[in-house]
Coordinates of N, CA and C in Angstrom, one line a residue:
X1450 N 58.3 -34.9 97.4 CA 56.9 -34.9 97.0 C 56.9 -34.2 95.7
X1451 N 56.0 -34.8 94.7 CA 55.9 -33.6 93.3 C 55.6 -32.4 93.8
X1452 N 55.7 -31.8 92.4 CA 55.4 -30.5 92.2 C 53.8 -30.7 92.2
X1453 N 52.8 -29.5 92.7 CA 51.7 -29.5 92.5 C 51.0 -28.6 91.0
X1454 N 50.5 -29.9 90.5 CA 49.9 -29.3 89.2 C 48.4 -28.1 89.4
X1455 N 48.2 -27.2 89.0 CA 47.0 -26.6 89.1 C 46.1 -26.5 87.9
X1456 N 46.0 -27.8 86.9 CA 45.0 -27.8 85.9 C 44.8 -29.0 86.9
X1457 N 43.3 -29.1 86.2 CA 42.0 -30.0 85.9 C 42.5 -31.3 85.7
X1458 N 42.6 -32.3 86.3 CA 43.3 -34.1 85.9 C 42.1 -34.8 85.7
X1459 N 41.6 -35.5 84.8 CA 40.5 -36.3 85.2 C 41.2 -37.9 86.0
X1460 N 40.2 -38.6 86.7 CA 40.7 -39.4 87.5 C 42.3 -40.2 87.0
X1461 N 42.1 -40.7 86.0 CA 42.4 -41.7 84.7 C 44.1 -41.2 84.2
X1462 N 43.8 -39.8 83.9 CA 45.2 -39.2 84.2 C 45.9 -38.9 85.2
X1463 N 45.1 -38.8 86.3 CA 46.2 -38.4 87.6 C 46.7 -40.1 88.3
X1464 N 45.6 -41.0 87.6 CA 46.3 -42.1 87.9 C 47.5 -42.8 87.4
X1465 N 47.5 -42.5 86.0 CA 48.6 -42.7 85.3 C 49.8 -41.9 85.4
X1466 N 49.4 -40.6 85.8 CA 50.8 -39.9 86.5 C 51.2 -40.2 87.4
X1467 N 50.4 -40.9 88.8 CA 51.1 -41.2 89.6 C 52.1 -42.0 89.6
X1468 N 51.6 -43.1 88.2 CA 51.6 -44.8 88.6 C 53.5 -44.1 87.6
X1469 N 53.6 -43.9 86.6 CA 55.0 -43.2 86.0 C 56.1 -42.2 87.1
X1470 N 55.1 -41.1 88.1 CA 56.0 -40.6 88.9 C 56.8 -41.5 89.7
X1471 N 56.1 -42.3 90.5 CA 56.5 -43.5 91.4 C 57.0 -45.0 90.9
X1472 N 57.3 -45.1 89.3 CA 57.8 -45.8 89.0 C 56.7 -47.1 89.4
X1473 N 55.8 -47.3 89.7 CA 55.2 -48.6 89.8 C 54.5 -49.6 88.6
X1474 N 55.0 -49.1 87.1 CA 54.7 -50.0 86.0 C 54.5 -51.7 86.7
X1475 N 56.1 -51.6 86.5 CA 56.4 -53.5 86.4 C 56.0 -53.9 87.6
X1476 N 55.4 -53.2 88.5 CA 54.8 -54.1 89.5 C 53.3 -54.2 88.9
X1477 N 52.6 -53.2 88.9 CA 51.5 -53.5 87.7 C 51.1 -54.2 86.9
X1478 N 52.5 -54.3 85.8 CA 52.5 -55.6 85.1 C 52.3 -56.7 85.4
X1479 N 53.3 -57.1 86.5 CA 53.2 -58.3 86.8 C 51.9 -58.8 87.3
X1480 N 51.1 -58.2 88.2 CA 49.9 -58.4 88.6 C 49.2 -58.7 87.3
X1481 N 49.5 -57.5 86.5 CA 48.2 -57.7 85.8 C 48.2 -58.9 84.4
X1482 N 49.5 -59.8 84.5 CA 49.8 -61.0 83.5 C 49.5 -62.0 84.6
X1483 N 49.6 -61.8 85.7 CA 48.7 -63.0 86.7 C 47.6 -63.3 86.2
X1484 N 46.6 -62.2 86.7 CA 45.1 -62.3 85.9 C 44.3 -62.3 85.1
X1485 N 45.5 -61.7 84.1 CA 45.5 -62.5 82.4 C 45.5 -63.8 82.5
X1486 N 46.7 -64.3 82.5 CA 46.5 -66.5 82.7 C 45.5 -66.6 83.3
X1487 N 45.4 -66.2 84.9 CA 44.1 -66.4 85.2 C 42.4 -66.4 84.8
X1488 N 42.5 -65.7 84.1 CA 41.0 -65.2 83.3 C 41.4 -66.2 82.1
X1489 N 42.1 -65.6 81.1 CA 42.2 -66.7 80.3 C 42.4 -68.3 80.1
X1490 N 42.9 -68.7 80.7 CA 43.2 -70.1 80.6 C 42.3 -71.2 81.7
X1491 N 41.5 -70.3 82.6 CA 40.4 -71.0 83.3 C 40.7 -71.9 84.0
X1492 N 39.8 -72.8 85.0 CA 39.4 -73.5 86.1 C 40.7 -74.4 85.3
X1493 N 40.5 -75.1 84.7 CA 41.2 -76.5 84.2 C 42.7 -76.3 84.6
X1494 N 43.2 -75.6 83.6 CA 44.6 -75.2 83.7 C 45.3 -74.6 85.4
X1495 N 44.1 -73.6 85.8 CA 44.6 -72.8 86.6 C 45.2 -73.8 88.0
X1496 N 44.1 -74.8 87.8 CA 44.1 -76.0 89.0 C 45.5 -76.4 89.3
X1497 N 46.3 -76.6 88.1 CA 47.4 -77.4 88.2 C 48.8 -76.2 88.0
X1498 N 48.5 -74.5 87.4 CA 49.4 -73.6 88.3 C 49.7 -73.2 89.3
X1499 N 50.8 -73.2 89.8 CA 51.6 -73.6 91.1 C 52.0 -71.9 91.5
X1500 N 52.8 -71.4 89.7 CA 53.3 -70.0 90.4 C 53.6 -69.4 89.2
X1501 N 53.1 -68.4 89.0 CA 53.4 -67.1 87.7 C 54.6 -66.2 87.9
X1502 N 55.3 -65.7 87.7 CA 56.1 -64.9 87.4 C 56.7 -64.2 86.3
X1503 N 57.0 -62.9 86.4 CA 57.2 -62.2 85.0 C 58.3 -61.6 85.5
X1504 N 59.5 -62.0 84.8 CA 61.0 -61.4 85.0 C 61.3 -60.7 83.4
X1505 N 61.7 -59.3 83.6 CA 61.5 -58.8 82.4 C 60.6 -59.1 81.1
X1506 N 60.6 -59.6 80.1 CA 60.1 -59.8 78.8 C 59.6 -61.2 79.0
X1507 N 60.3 -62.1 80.0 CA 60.1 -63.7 80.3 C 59.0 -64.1 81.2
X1508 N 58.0 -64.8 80.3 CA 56.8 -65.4 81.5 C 57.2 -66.8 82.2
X1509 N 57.3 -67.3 83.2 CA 57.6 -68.2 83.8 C 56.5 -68.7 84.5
X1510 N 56.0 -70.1 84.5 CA 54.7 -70.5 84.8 C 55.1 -71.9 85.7
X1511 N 54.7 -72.2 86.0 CA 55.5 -73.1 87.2 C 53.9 -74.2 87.3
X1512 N 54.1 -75.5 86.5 CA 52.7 -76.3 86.4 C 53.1 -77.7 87.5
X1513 N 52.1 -78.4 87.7 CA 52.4 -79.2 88.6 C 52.2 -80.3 87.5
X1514 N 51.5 -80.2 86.7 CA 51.3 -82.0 85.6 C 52.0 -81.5 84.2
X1515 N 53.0 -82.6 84.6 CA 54.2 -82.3 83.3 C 53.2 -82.9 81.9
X1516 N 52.3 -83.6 82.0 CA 51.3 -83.5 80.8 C 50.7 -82.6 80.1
X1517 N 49.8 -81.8 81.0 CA 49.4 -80.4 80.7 C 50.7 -79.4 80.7
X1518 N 51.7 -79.2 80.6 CA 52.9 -78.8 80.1 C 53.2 -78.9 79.0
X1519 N 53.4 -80.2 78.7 CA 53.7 -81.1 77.5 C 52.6 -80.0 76.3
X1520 N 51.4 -80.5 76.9 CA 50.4 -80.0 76.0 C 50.4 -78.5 75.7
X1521 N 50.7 -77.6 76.3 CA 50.5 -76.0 76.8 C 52.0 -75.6 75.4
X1522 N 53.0 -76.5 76.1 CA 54.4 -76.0 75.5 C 54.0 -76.1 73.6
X1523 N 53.5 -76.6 73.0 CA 53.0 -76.6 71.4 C 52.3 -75.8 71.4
X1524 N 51.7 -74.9 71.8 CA 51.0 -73.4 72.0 C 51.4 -72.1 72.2
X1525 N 52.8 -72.1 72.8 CA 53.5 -71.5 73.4 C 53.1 -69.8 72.3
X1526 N 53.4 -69.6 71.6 CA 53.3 -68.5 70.7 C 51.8 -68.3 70.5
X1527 N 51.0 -68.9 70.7 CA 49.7 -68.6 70.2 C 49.2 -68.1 72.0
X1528 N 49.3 -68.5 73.0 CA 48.9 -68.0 74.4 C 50.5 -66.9 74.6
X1529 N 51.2 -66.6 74.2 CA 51.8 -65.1 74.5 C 51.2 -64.5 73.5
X1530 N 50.4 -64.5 72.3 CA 49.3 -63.6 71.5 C 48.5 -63.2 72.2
X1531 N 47.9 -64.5 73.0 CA 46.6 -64.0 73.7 C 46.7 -63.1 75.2
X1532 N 48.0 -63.3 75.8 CA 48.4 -62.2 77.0 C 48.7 -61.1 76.5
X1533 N 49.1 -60.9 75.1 CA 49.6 -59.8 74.8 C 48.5 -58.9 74.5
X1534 N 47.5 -59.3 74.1 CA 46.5 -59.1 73.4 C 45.7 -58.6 74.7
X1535 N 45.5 -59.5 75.5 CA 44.3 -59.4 76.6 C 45.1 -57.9 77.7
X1536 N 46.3 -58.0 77.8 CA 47.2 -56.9 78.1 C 47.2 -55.3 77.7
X1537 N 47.1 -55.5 76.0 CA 46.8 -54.3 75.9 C 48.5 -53.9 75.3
X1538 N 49.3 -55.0 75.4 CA 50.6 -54.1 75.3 C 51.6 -55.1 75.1
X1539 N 52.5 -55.3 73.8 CA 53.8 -56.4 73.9 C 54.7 -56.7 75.0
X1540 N 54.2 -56.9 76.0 CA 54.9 -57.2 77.3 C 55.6 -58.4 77.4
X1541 N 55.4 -59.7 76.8 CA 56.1 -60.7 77.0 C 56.0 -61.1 75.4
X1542 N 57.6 -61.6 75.8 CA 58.3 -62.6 74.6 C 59.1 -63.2 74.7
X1543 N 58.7 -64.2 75.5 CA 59.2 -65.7 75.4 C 58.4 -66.2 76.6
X1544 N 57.7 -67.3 76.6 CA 57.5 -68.2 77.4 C 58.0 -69.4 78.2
X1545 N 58.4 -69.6 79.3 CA 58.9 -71.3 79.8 C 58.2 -71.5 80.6
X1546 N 57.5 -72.5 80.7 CA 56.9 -73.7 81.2 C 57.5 -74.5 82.1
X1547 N 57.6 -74.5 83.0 CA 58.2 -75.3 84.1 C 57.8 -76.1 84.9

């Protein structure tokens, strides 16, 4: 168990210390590039994602219509702008479409 601090934490910091003591980042992350695509990219797209995953630096998207792939993949750099962006933080760099 940590050491007990005896200053003042406002909520926001004792959250963030936990989430660093216990090592729970990349699980964080990954949740939170789920519902990035999901917020971003909307009903249309989302219909035909099958499975998100984030293995290190690498987003992996798993589509069911190799058309809407086709289409998504000429984008590729401009939608890891917008997760990066909607993120808050350079977390992915590189995209595959599958």
């Amino acid at each position: 168990m940590a050491k007990r601090n005896n200053e003042n934490l406002n909520m926001a910091e004792a959250l963030k210390e936990f989430v660093e003591t216990n090592r729970l980042e990349k699980g964080l992350d990954a949740v939170n590039v789920q519902d990035a695509w999901k917020n971003m990219m909307g009903n249309g797209v989302n219909n035909y994602t099958t499975a998100i995953q984030l293995k290190g630096d690498i987003l992996y998207v798993q589509l069911s219509s190799s058309v809407l792939r086709e289409e998504l993949s000429y984008g590729k750099q401009k939608i890891i702008n917008m997760l990066n962006e909607s993120l808050g933080k350079e977390l992915i760099k590189k995209l595959v479409l599958r």
